[in-house]
Each structure stands twice: as C-alpha cells, then as structure tokens.
Tab-separated table of C-alpha atoms in Angstrom:
chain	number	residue	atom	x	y	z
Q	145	UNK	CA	-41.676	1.301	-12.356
Q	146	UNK	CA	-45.309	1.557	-11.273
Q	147	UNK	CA	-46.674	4.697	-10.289
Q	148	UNK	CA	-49.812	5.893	-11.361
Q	149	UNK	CA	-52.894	4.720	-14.081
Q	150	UNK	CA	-52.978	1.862	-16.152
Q	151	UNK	CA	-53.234	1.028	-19.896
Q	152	UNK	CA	-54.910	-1.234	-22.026
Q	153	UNK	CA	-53.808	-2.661	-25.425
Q	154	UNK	CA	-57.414	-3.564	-27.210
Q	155	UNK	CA	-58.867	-3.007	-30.482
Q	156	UNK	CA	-60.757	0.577	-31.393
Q	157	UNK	CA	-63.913	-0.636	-30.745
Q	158	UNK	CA	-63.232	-1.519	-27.342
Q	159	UNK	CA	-60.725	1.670	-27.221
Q	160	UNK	CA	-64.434	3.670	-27.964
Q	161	UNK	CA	-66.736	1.755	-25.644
Q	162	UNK	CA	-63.996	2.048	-22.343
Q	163	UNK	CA	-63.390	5.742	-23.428
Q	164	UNK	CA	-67.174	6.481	-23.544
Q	165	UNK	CA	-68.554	3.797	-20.952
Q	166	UNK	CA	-65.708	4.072	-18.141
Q	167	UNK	CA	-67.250	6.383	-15.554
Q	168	UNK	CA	-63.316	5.777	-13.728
Q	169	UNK	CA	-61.705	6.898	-16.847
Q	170	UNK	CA	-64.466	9.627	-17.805
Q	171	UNK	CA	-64.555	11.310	-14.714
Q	172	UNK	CA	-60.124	11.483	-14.496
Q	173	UNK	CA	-57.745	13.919	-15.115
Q	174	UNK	CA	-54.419	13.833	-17.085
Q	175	UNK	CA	-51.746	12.227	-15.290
Q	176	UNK	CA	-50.338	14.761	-12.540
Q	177	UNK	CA	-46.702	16.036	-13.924
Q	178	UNK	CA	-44.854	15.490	-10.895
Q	179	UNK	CA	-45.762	11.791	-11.713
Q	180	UNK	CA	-44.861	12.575	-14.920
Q	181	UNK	CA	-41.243	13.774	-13.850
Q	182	UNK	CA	-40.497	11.127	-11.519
Q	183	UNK	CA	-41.238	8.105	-14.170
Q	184	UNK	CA	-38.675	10.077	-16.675
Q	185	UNK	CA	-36.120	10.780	-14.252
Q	186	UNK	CA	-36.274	7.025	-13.100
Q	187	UNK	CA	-36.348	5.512	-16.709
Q	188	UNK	CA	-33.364	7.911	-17.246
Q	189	UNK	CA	-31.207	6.869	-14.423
Q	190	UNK	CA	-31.772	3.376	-15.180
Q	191	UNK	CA	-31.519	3.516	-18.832
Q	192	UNK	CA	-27.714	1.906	-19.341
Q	193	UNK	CA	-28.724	-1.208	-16.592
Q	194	UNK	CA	-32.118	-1.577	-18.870
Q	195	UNK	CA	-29.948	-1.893	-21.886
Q	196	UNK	CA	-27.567	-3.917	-20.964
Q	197	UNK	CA	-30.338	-6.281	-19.465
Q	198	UNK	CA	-32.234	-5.995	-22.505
Q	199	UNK	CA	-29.099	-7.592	-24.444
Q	200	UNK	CA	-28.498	-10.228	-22.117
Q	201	UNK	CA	-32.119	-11.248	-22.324
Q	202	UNK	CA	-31.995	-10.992	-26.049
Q	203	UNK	CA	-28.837	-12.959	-26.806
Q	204	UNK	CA	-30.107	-15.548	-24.171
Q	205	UNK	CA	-33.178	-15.620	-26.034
Q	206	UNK	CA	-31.544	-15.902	-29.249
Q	207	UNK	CA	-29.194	-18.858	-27.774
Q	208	UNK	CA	-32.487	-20.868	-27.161
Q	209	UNK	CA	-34.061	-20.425	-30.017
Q	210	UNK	CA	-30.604	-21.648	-31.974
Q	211	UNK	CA	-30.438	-24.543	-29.504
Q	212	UNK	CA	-34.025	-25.929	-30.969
Q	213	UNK	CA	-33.277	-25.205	-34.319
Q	214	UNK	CA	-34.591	-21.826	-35.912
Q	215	UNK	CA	-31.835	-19.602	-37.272
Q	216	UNK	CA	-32.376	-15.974	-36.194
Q	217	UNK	CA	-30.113	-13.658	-38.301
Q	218	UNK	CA	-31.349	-10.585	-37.023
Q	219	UNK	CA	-28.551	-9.186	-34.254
Q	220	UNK	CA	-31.338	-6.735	-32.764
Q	221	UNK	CA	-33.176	-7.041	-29.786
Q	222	UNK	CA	-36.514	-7.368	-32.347
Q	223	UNK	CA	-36.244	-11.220	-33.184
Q	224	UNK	CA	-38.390	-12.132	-35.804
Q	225	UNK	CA	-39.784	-15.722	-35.450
C-alpha cells in the first residue's frame, strides 16, 4: 500500500544525523491526513485477506522449517528460530 514518505529502520545515531542533516526531511511537513485516511481505510478493508494470508504464509513457513529439521512449537505467526 504505498502512498506517501518513506521510513528507515537504523540505529539512533544515524536516527540523529538524518533528522538533523536531511535538508528533504528538515524542510517537510507531517504527513497530509487525507493520506492518512486513505492508508487506514485500505489496511481496514483488507484486514481479514491480510490475515488469512499471513497464516498461510506462516504455516507454510512453519512446514519448511519442520521439513529440514527444527521443531517450532510456537503456533503464532512470531516463529522463533
């Protein structure tokens, strides 16, 4: 569901030197809230397909890692390895 922005998973010094360094993310505003709307109202309407994809994926998951031999007891979608 792209849209709008981006986002970047880093450590806090990095976090500091992008937030106070980034003349693109200085010089930005706050994410418009029609945006805003949109993205919820499309994560809502596709929330039961997501979940139901998200098990699939899981148990398939799950299946291979069984099938090469690590035994995953955990029956939710966070699979500790």
């Amino acid at each position: 569901l792209g849209s709008f922005g981006g986002y970047v998973a880093t450590e806090n010094k990095a976090v500091e030197l992008l937030v106070n360094k980034s003349k693109s993310f200085i010089y930005t505003s706050a994410l418009p809230s029609v945006i805003a709307q949109d993205a919820l109202k499309r994560f809502e309407s596709n929330r039961e397909k997501q979940r139901i994809k998200l098990e699939k994926n899981t148990l398939e998951f799950r299946k291979g890692l069984n099938s090469i031999g690590y035994k995953i007891e955990s029956k939710s979608h966070i699979i500790p390895i």
